Amino acid sequence: MPWLGMAAMAATVVIGLSLDASGTQLGVPHPPFIGAYGPQADVLELVTIPCFVAAVLLVPWLLKRRTAVFTAGLFVFTLILRVTLNTGRGGTHQLDRALFVGPKGEGKNEYVPSLAAFDYGPRFVLDRFAELVPSLPVHSAGHPPGLLLTMYYLGLDTSPKLTAFIIGVGALSAPLTYVLARRLYDDRVARIAGVLAAFAPAMLHFGATSADAVYLTLGLVAAIGLLSKRPWVGALALAVASLFAWSLLAVAAWAAILVLARDGLKPALKLGAMTGAILLAFHALFAAATGFDPLGTLHATSRVYEVGIASRRPYAYWLFGSPTAFLLIVGVPIAWLALKRLGQAKPEALAIFAVLAIASVLGFTKAETERIWLFLAPFVILAAAPLVRRPQLFVALLAFQVVTYELVFDTLW
């Protein structure tokens, strides 16, 4: 299974680059990857590489610490590695480059410009959000108003403030991956999963200034709750998280498929029905209290996708290109072991690959999945973690991939 999967992904990369070279537009700089070729390094790279080397050397020490020290260490590791990696290419100003609102760059498509809609107050924004969607920047238009409300109430009205928030909240993903893994495995495997989350390339490349890093953390909180003894707590957390990103509803699908493969049909149906009921009740109450129209917003968002660049990306290629880009940037070694576990029909692997297959076939997201599917990265890690035998060597391979890719390709976020 790993050889077959890797061969298919290699073929997808070769075909994508060949089509691009022949003039066929697939919608990203180097299909299937969103990263644009452009080798660059800053003097801070003299800090980045030693930080990664030191982190790899400290992995055995970290794995042996008591739980409190281990989880705190994971957070610190993730925080330092994300900041140093994303400043090593272009200096400290690189951190908020994707969010900075200027005449050029991605910032005008991001969240900060959308705060102008709050001149009439948050109630107006919620009550008229579906009507506002067509006039919002594309990233705001593609999501419910959860992050915008958070930015408004916390005063995150500049790119540096939003960057700091994203980095801090996003760095919680590694310790939360460990907590989630404890729901499935013994402590040794769970610790390995947490360490992999700290070093996973996708979570480092897109975990600094992409808002998807916040959605990643919210998805983990919901997943932890769904697999707990009180799954209604997870369902409620997921309902709140769905106000930030519609895509996070896939967490419920992942949990239900996992329970189906592990425990059978009846527990899976029970979990799915309860989660669905809580989601519907939450959105009904939220709509009644605020005027927010979730169905109207979904329709307006779908129209944004229909007229956006995604509509010009050929479905046939991205059916394979989307999961290929995502899995390879999560980490080639991680993808290899996850595919191996899929061949063994393990529940954790069946669940995540089923979700990836459904997402690819539905075609809601064509390309940019390294960032948009970031919230699914921990589930791939969970599938791979039990097969990791030499954690230090494994994370060294991940560190080599992430630093090399960041220096050679501009991932923007």
mmCIF file of C-alpha atoms in Angstrom:
data_model
loop_
_atom_site.group_PDB
_atom_site.id
_atom_site.type_symbol
_atom_site.label_atom_id
_atom_site.label_comp_id
_atom_site.label_asym_id
_atom_site.label_seq_id
_atom_site.Cartn_x
_atom_site.Cartn_y
_atom_site.Cartn_z
ATOM 1 C CA MET A 1 0.000 0.000 0.000
ATOM 2 C CA PRO A 2 2.705 2.645 0.798
ATOM 3 C CA TRP A 3 4.529 1.978 -2.468
ATOM 4 C CA LEU A 4 1.321 2.130 -4.474
ATOM 5 C CA GLY A 5 0.173 5.326 -2.776
ATOM 6 C CA MET A 6 3.535 7.039 -3.136
ATOM 7 C CA ALA A 7 3.754 6.004 -6.786
ATOM 8 C CA ALA A 8 0.314 7.494 -7.442
ATOM 9 C CA MET A 9 1.299 10.737 -5.729
ATOM 10 C CA ALA A 10 4.610 10.902 -7.617
ATOM 11 C CA ALA A 11 2.720 10.425 -10.886
ATOM 12 C CA THR A 12 0.310 13.206 -9.901
ATOM 13 C CA VAL A 13 3.227 15.571 -9.260
ATOM 14 C CA VAL A 14 4.923 14.694 -12.560
ATOM 15 C CA ILE A 15 1.691 15.082 -14.535
ATOM 16 C CA GLY A 16 0.897 18.395 -12.853
ATOM 17 C CA LEU A 17 4.322 19.895 -13.510
ATOM 18 C CA SER A 18 4.266 18.584 -17.095
ATOM 19 C CA LEU A 19 0.841 20.085 -17.787
ATOM 20 C CA ASP A 20 1.940 23.377 -16.274
ATOM 21 C CA ALA A 21 5.115 23.420 -18.395
ATOM 22 C CA SER A 22 3.048 22.785 -21.532
ATOM 23 C CA GLY A 23 0.842 25.788 -20.820
ATOM 24 C CA THR A 24 -2.167 24.109 -19.223
ATOM 25 C CA GLN A 25 -3.348 26.323 -16.371
ATOM 26 C CA LEU A 26 -4.065 24.325 -13.216
ATOM 27 C CA GLY A 27 -4.408 27.286 -10.868
ATOM 28 C CA VAL A 28 -1.276 27.137 -8.692
ATOM 29 C CA PRO A 29 2.385 28.035 -9.308
ATOM 30 C CA HIS A 30 3.735 24.473 -9.307
ATOM 31 C CA PRO A 31 0.870 21.954 -9.355
ATOM 32 C CA PRO A 32 -0.141 20.292 -7.204
ATOM 33 C CA PHE A 33 1.681 22.520 -4.692
ATOM 34 C CA ILE A 34 0.752 26.071 -3.784
ATOM 35 C CA GLY A 35 4.351 26.981 -2.943
ATOM 36 C CA ALA A 36 6.001 29.211 -5.553
ATOM 37 C CA TYR A 37 9.606 28.468 -6.508
ATOM 38 C CA GLY A 38 11.914 31.213 -5.274
ATOM 39 C CA PRO A 39 14.981 30.296 -3.201
ATOM 40 C CA GLN A 40 15.585 32.873 -0.485
ATOM 41 C CA ALA A 41 17.259 33.072 2.906
ATOM 42 C CA ASP A 42 17.689 35.810 5.499
ATOM 43 C CA VAL A 43 20.471 36.230 8.010
ATOM 44 C CA LEU A 44 17.977 34.835 10.545
ATOM 45 C CA GLU A 45 18.400 31.495 8.809
ATOM 46 C CA LEU A 46 21.550 31.307 10.963
ATOM 47 C CA VAL A 47 19.101 30.958 13.854
ATOM 48 C CA THR A 48 16.497 28.794 12.135
ATOM 49 C CA ILE A 49 18.713 25.821 11.312
ATOM 50 C CA PRO A 50 20.368 25.611 14.771
ATOM 51 C CA CYS A 51 16.901 25.822 16.363
ATOM 52 C CA PHE A 52 15.701 22.841 14.363
ATOM 53 C CA VAL A 53 18.891 20.911 15.096
ATOM 54 C CA ALA A 54 18.556 21.637 18.820
ATOM 55 C CA ALA A 55 14.872 20.665 18.771
ATOM 56 C CA VAL A 56 15.658 17.340 17.098
ATOM 57 C CA LEU A 57 18.421 16.642 19.631
ATOM 58 C CA LEU A 58 16.055 17.428 22.512
ATOM 59 C CA VAL A 59 13.303 15.048 21.345
ATOM 60 C CA PRO A 60 14.494 12.035 23.425
ATOM 61 C CA TRP A 61 14.720 14.259 26.487
ATOM 62 C CA LEU A 62 11.256 15.706 25.902
ATOM 63 C CA LEU A 63 9.645 12.297 25.429
ATOM 64 C CA LYS A 64 10.832 11.238 28.899
ATOM 65 C CA ARG A 65 9.498 14.226 30.824
ATOM 66 C CA ARG A 66 6.442 14.097 33.068
ATOM 67 C CA THR A 67 3.164 15.015 31.416
ATOM 68 C CA ALA A 68 3.008 18.680 32.443
ATOM 69 C CA VAL A 69 6.567 19.358 31.276
ATOM 70 C CA PHE A 70 6.017 17.375 28.079
ATOM 71 C CA THR A 71 2.866 19.272 27.048
ATOM 72 C CA ALA A 72 4.413 22.635 27.909
ATOM 73 C CA GLY A 73 7.525 21.636 25.989
ATOM 74 C CA LEU A 74 5.446 20.747 22.940
ATOM 75 C CA PHE A 75 3.859 24.189 22.998
ATOM 76 C CA VAL A 76 7.235 25.924 23.309
ATOM 77 C CA PHE A 77 8.780 23.742 20.587
ATOM 78 C CA THR A 78 5.926 24.522 18.225
ATOM 79 C CA LEU A 79 6.005 28.237 18.989
ATOM 80 C CA ILE A 80 9.748 28.573 18.447
ATOM 81 C CA LEU A 81 9.914 26.407 15.350
ATOM 82 C CA ARG A 82 7.027 28.199 13.639
ATOM 83 C CA VAL A 83 8.459 31.642 14.310
ATOM 84 C CA THR A 84 12.039 30.798 13.373
ATOM 85 C CA LEU A 85 11.028 28.907 10.231
ATOM 86 C CA ASN A 86 8.822 31.717 8.974
ATOM 87 C CA THR A 87 11.387 34.441 9.663
ATOM 88 C CA GLY A 88 14.350 32.529 8.247
ATOM 89 C CA ARG A 89 13.269 33.200 4.692
ATOM 90 C CA GLY A 90 12.669 36.954 4.729
ATOM 91 C CA GLY A 91 13.279 38.314 8.220
ATOM 92 C CA THR A 92 10.883 39.295 10.988
ATOM 93 C CA HIS A 93 8.594 41.263 8.651
ATOM 94 C CA GLN A 94 7.875 37.923 6.950
ATOM 95 C CA LEU A 95 5.610 36.907 9.824
ATOM 96 C CA ASP A 96 2.711 39.239 9.043
ATOM 97 C CA ARG A 97 3.414 39.600 5.306
ATOM 98 C CA ALA A 98 0.412 37.479 4.287
ATOM 99 C CA LEU A 99 -1.933 39.532 6.493
ATOM 100 C CA PHE A 100 -0.511 43.010 5.891
ATOM 101 C CA VAL A 101 -2.983 45.174 3.996
ATOM 102 C CA GLY A 102 -1.173 46.929 1.169
ATOM 103 C CA PRO A 103 -1.555 47.615 -2.537
ATOM 104 C CA LYS A 104 0.110 44.307 -3.331
ATOM 105 C CA GLY A 105 0.143 40.913 -1.677
ATOM 106 C CA GLU A 106 -2.409 38.630 -0.072
ATOM 107 C CA GLY A 107 -3.453 40.918 2.772
ATOM 108 C CA LYS A 108 -6.242 42.592 0.812
ATOM 109 C CA ASN A 109 -7.842 39.142 0.442
ATOM 110 C CA GLU A 110 -7.552 38.313 4.131
ATOM 111 C CA TYR A 111 -9.494 39.193 7.276
ATOM 112 C CA VAL A 112 -8.321 42.604 8.510
ATOM 113 C CA PRO A 113 -10.037 44.638 5.732
ATOM 114 C CA SER A 114 -13.341 42.958 6.631
ATOM 115 C CA LEU A 115 -13.445 44.740 9.988
ATOM 116 C CA ALA A 116 -14.765 47.813 8.194
ATOM 117 C CA ALA A 117 -18.131 46.025 8.133
ATOM 118 C CA PHE A 118 -18.297 46.392 11.917
ATOM 119 C CA ASP A 119 -18.760 50.174 11.697
ATOM 120 C CA TYR A 120 -22.451 49.425 12.241
ATOM 121 C CA GLY A 121 -21.783 46.964 15.054
ATOM 122 C CA PRO A 122 -21.549 43.171 15.350
ATOM 123 C CA ARG A 123 -25.330 42.675 15.384
ATOM 124 C CA PHE A 124 -25.570 44.295 11.954
ATOM 125 C CA VAL A 125 -22.773 42.082 10.611
ATOM 126 C CA LEU A 126 -24.423 38.897 11.875
ATOM 127 C CA ASP A 127 -27.908 39.860 10.749
ATOM 128 C CA ARG A 128 -26.706 40.843 7.259
ATOM 129 C CA PHE A 129 -23.741 38.487 6.878
ATOM 130 C CA ALA A 130 -25.190 36.503 3.962
ATOM 131 C CA GLU A 131 -25.783 39.767 2.096
ATOM 132 C CA LEU A 132 -22.296 41.056 3.004
ATOM 133 C CA VAL A 133 -20.451 37.955 1.733
ATOM 134 C CA PRO A 134 -20.147 39.077 -1.919
ATOM 135 C CA SER A 135 -18.506 42.351 -0.827
ATOM 136 C CA LEU A 136 -16.025 40.802 1.625
ATOM 137 C CA PRO A 137 -12.420 39.783 0.850
ATOM 138 C CA VAL A 138 -12.250 36.209 -0.413
ATOM 139 C CA HIS A 139 -10.970 34.600 2.801
ATOM 140 C CA SER A 140 -13.686 36.251 4.888
ATOM 141 C CA ALA A 141 -16.310 35.447 2.266
ATOM 142 C CA GLY A 142 -15.289 31.792 2.331
ATOM 143 C CA HIS A 143 -15.932 31.384 6.063
ATOM 144 C CA PRO A 144 -18.631 32.071 8.649
ATOM 145 C CA PRO A 145 -18.130 35.172 10.839
ATOM 146 C CA GLY A 146 -16.536 33.473 13.866
ATOM 147 C CA LEU A 147 -13.004 34.748 13.358
ATOM 148 C CA LEU A 148 -14.193 38.234 12.427
ATOM 149 C CA LEU A 149 -16.236 38.408 15.640
ATOM 150 C CA THR A 150 -13.203 37.253 17.628
ATOM 151 C CA MET A 151 -11.041 39.901 15.964
ATOM 152 C CA TYR A 152 -13.629 42.595 16.705
ATOM 153 C CA TYR A 153 -14.046 41.752 20.378
ATOM 154 C CA LEU A 154 -10.312 41.202 21.016
ATOM 155 C CA GLY A 155 -9.270 44.294 19.074
ATOM 156 C CA LEU A 156 -7.224 42.355 16.520
ATOM 157 C CA ASP A 157 -7.411 45.145 13.973
ATOM 158 C CA THR A 158 -3.867 45.093 12.562
ATOM 159 C CA SER A 159 -1.795 42.424 10.863
ATOM 160 C CA PRO A 160 0.772 42.181 13.731
ATOM 161 C CA LYS A 161 -1.990 41.684 16.310
ATOM 162 C CA LEU A 162 -3.748 39.054 14.211
ATOM 163 C CA THR A 163 -0.431 37.332 13.513
ATOM 164 C CA ALA A 164 0.378 37.087 17.222
ATOM 165 C CA PHE A 165 -3.076 35.647 17.910
ATOM 166 C CA ILE A 166 -2.775 33.048 15.142
ATOM 167 C CA ILE A 167 0.704 31.979 16.228
ATOM 168 C CA GLY A 168 -0.326 31.617 19.867
ATOM 169 C CA VAL A 169 -3.568 29.756 19.254
ATOM 170 C CA GLY A 170 -2.045 27.658 16.468
ATOM 171 C CA ALA A 171 0.849 26.509 18.654
ATOM 172 C CA LEU A 172 -1.654 24.754 20.923
ATOM 173 C CA SER A 173 -2.151 22.174 18.163
ATOM 174 C CA ALA A 174 0.816 20.003 19.147
ATOM 175 C CA PRO A 175 -0.164 19.488 22.820
ATOM 176 C CA LEU A 176 -3.788 19.064 21.741
ATOM 177 C CA THR A 177 -2.729 16.372 19.260
ATOM 178 C CA TYR A 178 -1.123 14.562 22.198
ATOM 179 C CA VAL A 179 -4.357 14.861 24.214
ATOM 180 C CA LEU A 180 -6.381 13.526 21.281
ATOM 181 C CA ALA A 181 -3.946 10.653 20.766
ATOM 182 C CA ARG A 182 -4.442 9.654 24.408
ATOM 183 C CA ARG A 183 -8.059 8.897 23.478
ATOM 184 C CA LEU A 184 -6.779 6.237 21.063
ATOM 185 C CA TYR A 185 -3.382 4.952 22.196
ATOM 186 C CA ASP A 186 -1.128 4.403 25.154
ATOM 187 C CA ASP A 187 0.975 7.296 26.441
ATOM 188 C CA ARG A 188 4.119 6.366 24.464
ATOM 189 C CA VAL A 189 2.374 6.494 21.089
ATOM 190 C CA ALA A 190 0.414 9.593 22.119
ATOM 191 C CA ARG A 191 3.651 11.409 22.953
ATOM 192 C CA ILE A 192 5.096 10.486 19.577
ATOM 193 C CA ALA A 193 1.972 11.865 17.911
ATOM 194 C CA GLY A 194 2.395 15.138 19.785
ATOM 195 C CA VAL A 195 6.025 15.430 18.721
ATOM 196 C CA LEU A 196 5.136 14.702 15.099
ATOM 197 C CA ALA A 197 2.575 17.505 15.242
ATOM 198 C CA ALA A 198 5.285 19.906 16.413
ATOM 199 C CA PHE A 199 7.520 18.998 13.439
ATOM 200 C CA ALA A 200 4.950 18.251 10.700
ATOM 201 C CA PRO A 201 5.870 20.442 7.693
ATOM 202 C CA ALA A 202 2.312 21.553 6.841
ATOM 203 C CA MET A 203 1.671 22.606 10.424
ATOM 204 C CA LEU A 204 4.891 24.637 10.380
ATOM 205 C CA HIS A 205 4.569 26.160 6.898
ATOM 206 C CA PHE A 206 0.956 27.233 7.324
ATOM 207 C CA GLY A 207 0.706 27.378 11.101
ATOM 208 C CA ALA A 208 2.241 30.792 11.623
ATOM 209 C CA THR A 209 0.109 33.369 9.835
ATOM 210 C CA SER A 210 -2.654 31.392 8.151
ATOM 211 C CA ALA A 211 -5.983 31.614 9.959
ATOM 212 C CA ASP A 212 -6.322 27.913 9.188
ATOM 213 C CA ALA A 213 -3.970 27.359 12.134
ATOM 214 C CA VAL A 214 -6.742 28.666 14.400
ATOM 215 C CA TYR A 215 -9.260 26.362 12.727
ATOM 216 C CA LEU A 216 -6.800 23.499 13.248
ATOM 217 C CA THR A 217 -6.799 24.106 17.005
ATOM 218 C CA LEU A 218 -10.599 24.425 17.128
ATOM 219 C CA GLY A 219 -10.980 21.173 15.204
ATOM 220 C CA LEU A 220 -8.723 19.374 17.676
ATOM 221 C CA VAL A 221 -10.743 20.633 20.638
ATOM 222 C CA ALA A 222 -13.924 19.291 19.009
ATOM 223 C CA ALA A 223 -12.304 15.950 18.127
ATOM 224 C CA ILE A 224 -11.056 15.479 21.683
ATOM 225 C CA GLY A 225 -14.565 16.046 22.986
ATOM 226 C CA LEU A 226 -16.224 13.754 20.436
ATOM 227 C CA LEU A 227 -13.985 10.852 21.500
ATOM 228 C CA SER A 228 -14.460 11.499 25.220
ATOM 229 C CA LYS A 229 -16.915 9.921 27.647
ATOM 230 C CA ARG A 230 -19.156 12.964 27.120
ATOM 231 C CA PRO A 231 -19.263 13.314 23.332
ATOM 232 C CA TRP A 232 -22.003 15.955 23.574
ATOM 233 C CA VAL A 233 -19.287 18.320 24.806
ATOM 234 C CA GLY A 234 -17.357 17.706 21.601
ATOM 235 C CA ALA A 235 -20.500 18.170 19.528
ATOM 236 C CA LEU A 236 -21.114 21.521 21.192
ATOM 237 C CA ALA A 237 -17.471 22.522 20.645
ATOM 238 C CA LEU A 238 -17.836 21.543 17.001
ATOM 239 C CA ALA A 239 -20.994 23.635 16.685
ATOM 240 C CA VAL A 240 -19.096 26.682 17.955
ATOM 241 C CA ALA A 241 -16.135 25.850 15.719
ATOM 242 C CA SER A 242 -18.434 25.674 12.693
ATOM 243 C CA LEU A 243 -18.966 29.420 13.115
ATOM 244 C CA PHE A 244 -15.291 29.779 12.152
ATOM 245 C CA ALA A 245 -15.012 27.322 9.248
ATOM 246 C CA TRP A 246 -17.653 25.183 7.553
ATOM 247 C CA SER A 247 -14.935 22.665 6.715
ATOM 248 C CA LEU A 248 -14.588 21.751 10.390
ATOM 249 C CA LEU A 249 -17.820 19.763 10.089
ATOM 250 C CA ALA A 250 -15.582 17.096 8.540
ATOM 251 C CA VAL A 251 -14.283 16.459 12.075
ATOM 252 C CA ALA A 252 -17.659 14.921 12.877
ATOM 253 C CA ALA A 253 -17.392 12.688 9.806
ATOM 254 C CA TRP A 254 -13.897 11.600 10.855
ATOM 255 C CA ALA A 255 -15.056 10.746 14.383
ATOM 256 C CA ALA A 256 -18.110 8.836 13.155
ATOM 257 C CA ILE A 257 -16.111 6.797 10.631
ATOM 258 C CA LEU A 258 -13.476 6.046 13.266
ATOM 259 C CA VAL A 259 -16.115 4.824 15.709
ATOM 260 C CA LEU A 260 -17.747 2.804 12.922
ATOM 261 C CA ALA A 261 -14.482 1.047 12.046
ATOM 262 C CA ARG A 262 -13.530 0.510 15.684
ATOM 263 C CA ASP A 263 -16.804 -0.096 17.536
ATOM 264 C CA GLY A 264 -19.446 -0.895 14.928
ATOM 265 C CA LEU A 265 -22.506 0.662 13.314
ATOM 266 C CA LYS A 266 -24.700 1.366 16.345
ATOM 267 C CA PRO A 267 -22.191 3.530 18.289
ATOM 268 C CA ALA A 268 -21.330 5.398 15.068
ATOM 269 C CA LEU A 269 -24.995 6.128 14.322
ATOM 270 C CA LYS A 270 -25.528 7.269 17.901
ATOM 271 C CA LEU A 271 -22.564 9.649 17.727
ATOM 272 C CA GLY A 272 -23.610 10.981 14.334
ATOM 273 C CA ALA A 273 -27.235 11.544 15.336
ATOM 274 C CA MET A 274 -26.307 13.297 18.575
ATOM 275 C CA THR A 275 -23.745 15.518 16.848
ATOM 276 C CA GLY A 276 -26.184 16.422 14.087
ATOM 277 C CA ALA A 277 -28.942 17.262 16.556
ATOM 278 C CA ILE A 278 -26.674 19.515 18.611
ATOM 279 C CA LEU A 279 -25.364 21.255 15.490
ATOM 280 C CA LEU A 280 -28.873 21.972 14.240
ATOM 281 C CA ALA A 281 -30.091 23.135 17.659
ATOM 282 C CA PHE A 282 -27.082 25.392 18.145
ATOM 283 C CA HIS A 283 -27.414 27.092 14.768
ATOM 284 C CA ALA A 284 -31.152 27.483 15.199
ATOM 285 C CA LEU A 285 -30.683 29.178 18.579
ATOM 286 C CA PHE A 286 -27.794 31.302 17.305
ATOM 287 C CA ALA A 287 -29.871 32.406 14.307
ATOM 288 C CA ALA A 288 -32.825 33.293 16.526
ATOM 289 C CA ALA A 289 -30.602 35.293 18.890
ATOM 290 C CA THR A 290 -28.518 37.170 16.322
ATOM 291 C CA GLY A 291 -30.274 37.023 12.958
ATOM 292 C CA PHE A 292 -27.383 35.080 11.413
ATOM 293 C CA ASP A 293 -28.586 33.037 8.427
ATOM 294 C CA PRO A 294 -26.357 29.940 8.072
ATOM 295 C CA LEU A 295 -28.126 28.583 4.981
ATOM 296 C CA GLY A 296 -28.072 31.942 3.237
ATOM 297 C CA THR A 297 -24.413 32.341 4.133
ATOM 298 C CA LEU A 298 -23.581 28.901 2.752
ATOM 299 C CA HIS A 299 -25.360 29.770 -0.494
ATOM 300 C CA ALA A 300 -23.541 33.098 -0.764
ATOM 301 C CA THR A 301 -20.219 31.430 -0.045
ATOM 302 C CA SER A 302 -20.841 28.806 -2.720
ATOM 303 C CA ARG A 303 -21.413 31.622 -5.208
ATOM 304 C CA VAL A 304 -18.034 33.115 -4.247
ATOM 305 C CA TYR A 305 -16.377 29.776 -5.020
ATOM 306 C CA GLU A 306 -18.225 29.515 -8.323
ATOM 307 C CA VAL A 307 -16.800 32.802 -9.589
ATOM 308 C CA GLY A 308 -13.381 32.393 -7.957
ATOM 309 C CA ILE A 309 -10.194 30.761 -9.180
ATOM 310 C CA ALA A 310 -11.287 27.340 -7.881
ATOM 311 C CA SER A 311 -13.899 27.157 -10.625
ATOM 312 C CA ARG A 312 -11.113 27.350 -13.226
ATOM 313 C CA ARG A 313 -9.151 24.482 -11.727
ATOM 314 C CA PRO A 314 -9.896 21.237 -13.623
ATOM 315 C CA TYR A 315 -11.714 18.707 -11.449
ATOM 316 C CA ALA A 316 -10.062 15.676 -13.100
ATOM 317 C CA TYR A 317 -6.570 16.716 -12.074
ATOM 318 C CA TRP A 318 -7.409 18.027 -8.617
ATOM 319 C CA LEU A 319 -9.319 14.867 -7.751
ATOM 320 C CA PHE A 320 -5.827 13.444 -7.233
ATOM 321 C CA GLY A 321 -3.839 16.651 -6.889
ATOM 322 C CA SER A 322 -5.614 17.875 -3.754
ATOM 323 C CA PRO A 323 -4.883 14.826 -1.538
ATOM 324 C CA THR A 324 -1.398 14.497 -3.045
ATOM 325 C CA ALA A 325 -0.358 18.025 -2.141
ATOM 326 C CA PHE A 326 -1.887 17.727 1.320
ATOM 327 C CA LEU A 327 -0.313 14.392 2.241
ATOM 328 C CA LEU A 328 3.162 15.211 0.924
ATOM 329 C CA ILE A 329 3.302 18.560 2.724
ATOM 330 C CA VAL A 330 1.989 17.047 5.959
ATOM 331 C CA GLY A 331 5.260 15.139 5.722
ATOM 332 C CA VAL A 332 6.502 12.463 3.337
ATOM 333 C CA PRO A 333 7.533 10.108 6.187
ATOM 334 C CA ILE A 334 4.177 10.658 7.911
ATOM 335 C CA ALA A 335 2.265 9.969 4.695
ATOM 336 C CA TRP A 336 4.269 6.761 4.149
ATOM 337 C CA LEU A 337 3.390 5.326 7.557
ATOM 338 C CA ALA A 338 -0.236 6.463 7.332
ATOM 339 C CA LEU A 339 -0.564 4.650 3.996
ATOM 340 C CA LYS A 340 1.017 1.580 5.565
ATOM 341 C CA ARG A 341 -1.586 1.635 8.324
ATOM 342 C CA LEU A 342 -4.288 2.062 5.693
ATOM 343 C CA GLY A 343 -3.061 -1.166 4.091
ATOM 344 C CA GLN A 344 -3.468 -2.808 7.487
ATOM 345 C CA ALA A 345 -7.072 -1.507 7.649
ATOM 346 C CA LYS A 346 -6.534 0.237 10.987
ATOM 347 C CA PRO A 347 -9.507 2.357 12.111
ATOM 348 C CA GLU A 348 -7.508 5.592 12.466
ATOM 349 C CA ALA A 349 -6.190 5.277 8.912
ATOM 350 C CA LEU A 350 -9.529 4.214 7.430
ATOM 351 C CA ALA A 351 -11.212 7.243 9.002
ATOM 352 C CA ILE A 352 -8.866 9.927 7.725
ATOM 353 C CA PHE A 353 -8.427 8.466 4.243
ATOM 354 C CA ALA A 354 -12.194 8.104 3.916
ATOM 355 C CA VAL A 355 -12.602 11.801 4.753
ATOM 356 C CA LEU A 356 -9.868 12.761 2.274
ATOM 357 C CA ALA A 357 -11.507 10.652 -0.429
ATOM 358 C CA ILE A 358 -14.926 12.200 0.192
ATOM 359 C CA ALA A 359 -13.483 15.728 0.188
ATOM 360 C CA SER A 360 -11.614 15.063 -3.048
ATOM 361 C CA VAL A 361 -14.599 13.536 -4.833
ATOM 362 C CA LEU A 362 -16.966 16.325 -3.771
ATOM 363 C CA GLY A 363 -14.471 18.859 -5.133
ATOM 364 C CA PHE A 364 -15.364 21.686 -2.768
ATOM 365 C CA THR A 365 -11.657 22.402 -2.438
ATOM 366 C CA LYS A 366 -9.479 22.141 -5.501
ATOM 367 C CA ALA A 367 -5.821 22.987 -4.682
ATOM 368 C CA GLU A 368 -4.398 24.917 -1.714
ATOM 369 C CA THR A 369 -5.231 21.899 0.432
ATOM 370 C CA GLU A 370 -1.870 22.164 2.225
ATOM 371 C CA ARG A 371 -3.482 25.123 3.993
ATOM 372 C CA ILE A 372 -7.247 24.577 3.721
ATOM 373 C CA TRP A 373 -7.110 20.962 4.911
ATOM 374 C CA LEU A 374 -4.647 21.803 7.680
ATOM 375 C CA PHE A 375 -7.171 20.817 10.362
ATOM 376 C CA LEU A 376 -7.012 17.238 9.031
ATOM 377 C CA ALA A 377 -3.232 16.963 9.489
ATOM 378 C CA PRO A 378 -3.401 15.667 13.099
ATOM 379 C CA PHE A 379 -5.643 12.804 11.952
ATOM 380 C CA VAL A 380 -2.998 11.706 9.430
ATOM 381 C CA ILE A 381 -0.438 11.914 12.221
ATOM 382 C CA LEU A 382 -2.650 9.762 14.454
ATOM 383 C CA ALA A 383 -2.750 7.131 11.729
ATOM 384 C CA ALA A 384 1.043 7.118 11.377
ATOM 385 C CA ALA A 385 2.226 7.468 14.999
ATOM 386 C CA PRO A 386 1.986 3.785 16.120
ATOM 387 C CA LEU A 387 4.527 2.738 13.471
ATOM 388 C CA VAL A 388 7.218 5.243 14.469
ATOM 389 C CA ARG A 389 10.075 3.268 16.011
ATOM 390 C CA ARG A 390 12.883 5.854 16.105
ATOM 391 C CA PRO A 391 11.248 9.206 16.899
ATOM 392 C CA GLN A 392 14.427 11.272 16.762
ATOM 393 C CA LEU A 393 15.413 10.038 13.308
ATOM 394 C CA PHE A 394 11.832 10.436 12.123
ATOM 395 C CA VAL A 395 11.544 14.077 13.193
ATOM 396 C CA ALA A 396 15.006 14.741 11.752
ATOM 397 C CA LEU A 397 13.625 13.712 8.345
ATOM 398 C CA LEU A 398 10.626 15.987 8.873
ATOM 399 C CA ALA A 399 12.895 18.864 9.904
ATOM 400 C CA PHE A 400 15.021 18.396 6.781
ATOM 401 C CA GLN A 401 11.923 18.455 4.570
ATOM 402 C CA VAL A 402 10.400 21.518 6.204
ATOM 403 C CA VAL A 403 13.536 23.674 6.211
ATOM 404 C CA THR A 404 14.481 22.722 2.648
ATOM 405 C CA TYR A 405 10.995 23.392 1.286
ATOM 406 C CA GLU A 406 10.704 26.723 3.100
ATOM 407 C CA LEU A 407 14.029 27.955 1.736
ATOM 408 C CA VAL A 408 13.305 26.894 -1.839
ATOM 409 C CA PHE A 409 9.570 27.664 -2.103
ATOM 410 C CA ASP A 410 7.555 30.666 -0.949
ATOM 411 C CA THR A 411 4.565 29.277 0.952
ATOM 412 C CA LEU A 412 3.363 32.821 1.810
ATOM 413 C CA TRP A 413 1.675 31.818 5.068
#
